C-alpha cells in the first residue's frame, strides 16, 4: 500500500510541530524518518495514526484521501504502529493481547481464543518468530514482546507499519534481528516507516531517508550517506560526533562499591552482588539495556534506595546508610535519569532550580532566609556559563527544552565542590547540540580529577566517553572492560554473555 | 522502575500513559487551581454574583407575580427584577462595607469593621490550609484543629488568674500549640505510615469533636461549674482580645494577629529556606527527595505550621468572637470555609487575606440582606460555593467570557504530545 502525507501541518498554540510536511512511502519500502528529539517525527506519526488531527494537509493511502478520527480508523485503513513502549497487558497471554481491541466472540460473548491462537501461530510461522500464543507477555524478554506488538499489527492486516524508535529498548543483537524482520516484511510488500535518531540503524536498513528538523522536511538522503552528512542534515550544521579527550590519567580509587545488593519494593533483587571501583580522573561508563539495574545502582549510591546491603565508600568514607542530604554534602553530584521527574521542579524558576539541592545552607540560605540577591547573581552567571537558552533566570524550568533543562541540572550539580559525579542517561532526549556540550563538560569534570560515572543505554555514548566500561545485565555486572572494547563484544555482554578473555 | 520496560495500556486505541508512577492526579488539579491567573478569579466572583442575582430574581415574589403577565407589561417584570437584585446587593454592600443610612461616618463604617471581624478567624485558618496546599497536602482537618486549639486557649482563658497581657499571650500560645499538635499528628502519621492525610484529618475531626463534647459535659474538665449544659465557663477579661477601635466596634486585637500571621506566611513561603523546601515538595516531591530534602520531615513541619495557624483561628473564636464560654460548635464551620478561602486566594498569603475579607463581607452583608430584604442567607452560601466552583473550572470561565485558552492548556497539550512522542 502506498502511503502519502501531503502538506501536513500541526500546531500546538504558537508552536508549529509539523510545517507542511510531504512524505511518500512506496509499497515494499523501508522509509526512515530521521530527526532529533522534538523535530516533529512523532507528532507526524500521531497525525498519521489518528491520535492528532492536522490543521492542514491530507493523509492518502493508495492515492485516496483518508479521514482518521482516531487510531481505530487508522487501523481499519491498514495502518499499524509499533510503539517504543509496548501497548501490551503484561498479565495477559500473547493470544489475548493480540485479540485485544477486536475480540472475536462466540455464543453468549465467549471469547474465541482458539482463533486468536491460530492467528498468532500463522503469523509466527510466516516470519519465523517462535512466539508461543499461550505465554504470559510479562514473562517474555523485551525483544519478544516487541514481536508480539508486530504480530498484533499484522493480525489486523496492516499494510503500512510504523516503528516508533523501536530499538531504544533492545540489545544490539535484538536490534539486528528486528532489522531482519523489517526486511522480511518489506519483501512481503509492507510499507514501513522507521522512526529513529540512530544513524547507524538508518544506514543499515533504510531504502530511503527523509530528514526532519524543527517540524520541516530538510532533505532526503540515500542510505549511502555518511554519518556526519546525516548528522549535519539533522542538526543543521556540522557536528562533532566524537568527543575529543585526552587519555585518562587515573589516580587513586575513589569510589569503592563492594557486594552491593538492592531489593526493590516488590522484593526483587534488582542489583545483585555488584562490586567496582572508580578512580579519580576517569570516566566509568555503565552500559546495558534499559532496566537491568543501572537506575537502581545509581539510586543506591545516592541513598535513594531503601533496601541496600553491601558497602559503598567514597575516599574511605562510608556512604551506605547516609541520608541523601549527607551524601550530597559529601560531594556527590547527581544527574538523575528522568530530569523532569527527579531533576527539576517544573513550576520553579531556573534560579530556584539552581539552588534546589542546597536549600538549607550557605551561600543560598542565611539564618533561614533565602539570599535572593546572591541567587540572582549566581543564576545569571550559570545561565551564561552553561549557555542555558531562556528569556531570563525567572523562566519556569518546565518551559525549557530538554537540552536546556539538562543544562540547568548540570549547572547545579557542577557548581559544587565535587568528589564524585554520577550522571544517569545525561543526554537522553536532548538535541545533538546539547549532547556535544554535555559530553564536553563531563570530560572536563574528569580532567579536573573527579571520578565520573556515566550510565547510558546508548552504545555510542558509552564508547565516546568511557575510559572503562562496566556492562550490566539482570542486576549484575557482566564484566568491566577497557573503553576501546569493540562494539560487538559489548553487545554480547549486554545480552548477558561473557566473551572469552574478559574478566568478570 | 520495573525490571522490564513493558507498559500496560488498555489498548492500542488510546495514547499511552507514562510507565512511572506519576504524582497523584489530585496534586495536578491542585497545582492547576493554585497556578491559575488573577483575571479568572475576578471573573469567577463576577459570574457567581450574576448567577446569585438570577436566583434572587427567580425567588422574589414580586418578580414571580409580575412575570405572570410578562407579555402584557414586560417592564413590570424587569422593574421587579431590578428592584429585587439591586435591593439585595445594595443591602449586602451596606451590611458589609458602608451604611449610608447612618448619619455619621463613625456609625456608617461599622459594617466594614464587622466584615473584618468575620474575616479574622477565616483568614487565620485559610493561611493554615493554604500552606498545607502549597506542600501538596489537603488539610481537611480545620474543624478538629480549631476545636482542640479553642479548648486549649479557652482552658487557659477561664481557669488561670494571670496578669493582663501575660494571660492573653499564654492563652494564644496554648491554642496555637494545641492546633499544631493536632495537625502535626497528621503529618507524623502520614510520614511514618504513609496514611493519606485526607482520611486522617477527617477522622481526627470526629475525634476532636467528640473529645471536646465529652470534656464539656464532664464537670471538672471544661464544663462550667454548677451548669448542666455542655458549655465552658466564660473567659476572664485578662484573656480576652481587647477591641482595637474602641467599644463601639467589634473588631478585636485578633485582627492584628492575623495581619502578623499573613506577613509570617508570606515570609515563610517566599523568603525562607523552609518555605522553599515546602514549595519544592509541593510541586515535585520526587525532585525534592533527590535534591536531599527530607520529604517526610517536610510533611510533619508543614502540618505543624498548618495546624498552628488553623489553631489561631480557634483562638480567635474563643477569645474574640464568643467570649462567654464555648460549646462544641465553636468552630462555626470556619475550618471548612477556610478551604474555600484558601482556594480562592490561590494559597498565596495576601490572596488569602483578600479572599478572607471578601468572605467576611459576604457573611456580614448576608445577615443585613436577610434582615432588610428578607432574602435567605443561603443565597450568599450559594454564591460562595459558585465562586469556588468556577475557580476550579477555569475552562468554563474562559468559555463564558470568550477568553482565549490559557497558556496552561497549551502546555498540557504539549505534554500530551511529548508523552505520546516519547514512548
PDB file of N, CA, C and O in Angstrom, chain B residues 2-3 59 114 131 154 190 213 215 221 277 293 326 338 347 362 385 401 415:
ATOM      1  N   UNK B   2      10.526  -0.665  36.891  1.00  0.00           N
ATOM      2  CA  UNK B   2      10.433  -2.096  36.992  1.00  0.00           C
ATOM      3  C   UNK B   2      11.538  -2.723  36.172  1.00  0.00           C
ATOM      4  O   UNK B   2      12.280  -2.065  35.470  1.00  0.00           O
ATOM      5  N   UNK B   3      11.613  -4.026  36.282  1.00  0.00           N
ATOM      6  CA  UNK B   3      12.702  -4.704  35.612  1.00  0.00           C
ATOM      7  C   UNK B   3      12.506  -4.717  34.102  1.00  0.00           C
ATOM      8  O   UNK B   3      13.456  -4.627  33.350  1.00  0.00           O
ATOM      9  N   UNK B  59     -36.507  33.855  42.880  1.00  0.00           N
ATOM     10  CA  UNK B  59     -37.183  33.506  44.123  1.00  0.00           C
ATOM     11  C   UNK B  59     -37.991  34.672  44.689  1.00  0.00           C
ATOM     12  O   UNK B  59     -38.689  34.505  45.681  1.00  0.00           O
ATOM     13  N   UNK B 114     -17.218  45.082  60.951  1.00  0.00           N
ATOM     14  CA  UNK B 114     -17.834  43.761  61.143  1.00  0.00           C
ATOM     15  C   UNK B 114     -17.272  42.760  60.138  1.00  0.00           C
ATOM     16  O   UNK B 114     -16.970  41.618  60.477  1.00  0.00           O
ATOM     17  N   UNK B 131      -1.062  26.931  53.386  1.00  0.00           N
ATOM     18  CA  UNK B 131       0.319  26.462  53.488  1.00  0.00           C
ATOM     19  C   UNK B 131       0.372  24.964  53.242  1.00  0.00           C
ATOM     20  O   UNK B 131       1.246  24.458  52.526  1.00  0.00           O
ATOM     21  N   UNK B 154      -9.106  28.259  75.548  1.00  0.00           N
ATOM     22  CA  UNK B 154     -10.217  28.533  76.453  1.00  0.00           C
ATOM     23  C   UNK B 154      -9.907  28.072  77.872  1.00  0.00           C
ATOM     24  O   UNK B 154     -10.171  28.788  78.846  1.00  0.00           O
ATOM     25  N   UNK B 190       1.301  10.449  58.558  1.00  0.00           N
ATOM     26  CA  UNK B 190       1.499  10.332  57.111  1.00  0.00           C
ATOM     27  C   UNK B 190       2.945   9.954  56.811  1.00  0.00           C
ATOM     28  O   UNK B 190       3.222   9.063  56.018  1.00  0.00           O
ATOM     29  N   UNK B 213     -16.670  17.513  73.125  1.00  0.00           N
ATOM     30  CA  UNK B 213     -18.046  17.404  73.625  1.00  0.00           C
ATOM     31  C   UNK B 213     -18.075  16.703  74.986  1.00  0.00           C
ATOM     32  O   UNK B 213     -18.749  17.140  75.922  1.00  0.00           O
ATOM     33  N   UNK B 215     -15.596  16.416  77.126  1.00  0.00           N
ATOM     34  CA  UNK B 215     -14.962  17.245  78.153  1.00  0.00           C
ATOM     35  C   UNK B 215     -15.897  18.366  78.594  1.00  0.00           C
ATOM     36  O   UNK B 215     -15.904  18.765  79.751  1.00  0.00           O
ATOM     37  N   UNK B 221     -13.630  19.155  84.021  1.00  0.00           N
ATOM     38  CA  UNK B 221     -12.782  19.310  82.829  1.00  0.00           C
ATOM     39  C   UNK B 221     -13.043  20.678  82.215  1.00  0.00           C
ATOM     40  O   UNK B 221     -12.491  21.664  82.648  1.00  0.00           O
ATOM     41  N   UNK B 277      11.656  24.707  50.633  1.00  0.00           N
ATOM     42  CA  UNK B 277      11.543  23.247  50.654  1.00  0.00           C
ATOM     43  C   UNK B 277      10.075  22.829  50.606  1.00  0.00           C
ATOM     44  O   UNK B 277       9.722  21.861  49.931  1.00  0.00           O
ATOM     45  N   UNK B 293      16.136  16.925  50.069  1.00  0.00           N
ATOM     46  CA  UNK B 293      15.151  17.453  51.009  1.00  0.00           C
ATOM     47  C   UNK B 293      14.418  16.274  51.641  1.00  0.00           C
ATOM     48  O   UNK B 293      13.968  15.368  50.931  1.00  0.00           O
ATOM     49  N   UNK B 326     -17.532  28.541  75.589  1.00  0.00           N
ATOM     50  CA  UNK B 326     -17.704  27.926  74.270  1.00  0.00           C
ATOM     51  C   UNK B 326     -18.377  26.569  74.378  1.00  0.00           C
ATOM     52  O   UNK B 326     -18.350  25.909  75.415  1.00  0.00           O
ATOM     53  N   UNK B 338     -12.586  27.772  55.386  1.00  0.00           N
ATOM     54  CA  UNK B 338     -11.197  28.172  55.152  1.00  0.00           C
ATOM     55  C   UNK B 338     -10.622  27.483  53.918  1.00  0.00           C
ATOM     56  O   UNK B 338      -9.796  28.058  53.211  1.00  0.00           O
ATOM     57  N   UNK B 347      -3.903  30.082  47.598  1.00  0.00           N
ATOM     58  CA  UNK B 347      -2.883  29.705  48.581  1.00  0.00           C
ATOM     59  C   UNK B 347      -1.720  30.695  48.657  1.00  0.00           C
ATOM     60  O   UNK B 347      -0.655  30.364  49.158  1.00  0.00           O
ATOM     61  N   UNK B 362     -19.225  38.825  52.760  1.00  0.00           N
ATOM     62  CA  UNK B 362     -20.425  38.046  52.450  1.00  0.00           C
ATOM     63  C   UNK B 362     -21.175  37.685  53.728  1.00  0.00           C
ATOM     64  O   UNK B 362     -22.395  37.710  53.785  1.00  0.00           O
ATOM     65  N   UNK B 385     -20.114  29.237  47.076  1.00  0.00           N
ATOM     66  CA  UNK B 385     -19.797  27.926  46.501  1.00  0.00           C
ATOM     67  C   UNK B 385     -19.550  28.033  45.004  1.00  0.00           C
ATOM     68  O   UNK B 385     -18.644  27.407  44.465  1.00  0.00           O
ATOM     69  N   UNK B 401     -16.677  33.813  29.183  1.00  0.00           N
ATOM     70  CA  UNK B 401     -16.248  35.180  28.893  1.00  0.00           C
ATOM     71  C   UNK B 401     -15.449  35.284  27.597  1.00  0.00           C
ATOM     72  O   UNK B 401     -14.790  36.274  27.340  1.00  0.00           O
ATOM     73  N   UNK B 415       2.378  18.538  26.552  1.00  0.00           N
ATOM     74  CA  UNK B 415       2.779  17.399  27.360  1.00  0.00           C
ATOM     75  C   UNK B 415       2.246  16.109  26.767  1.00  0.00           C
ATOM     76  O   UNK B 415       2.931  15.106  26.743  1.00  0.00           O
TER      77      UNK B 415
END
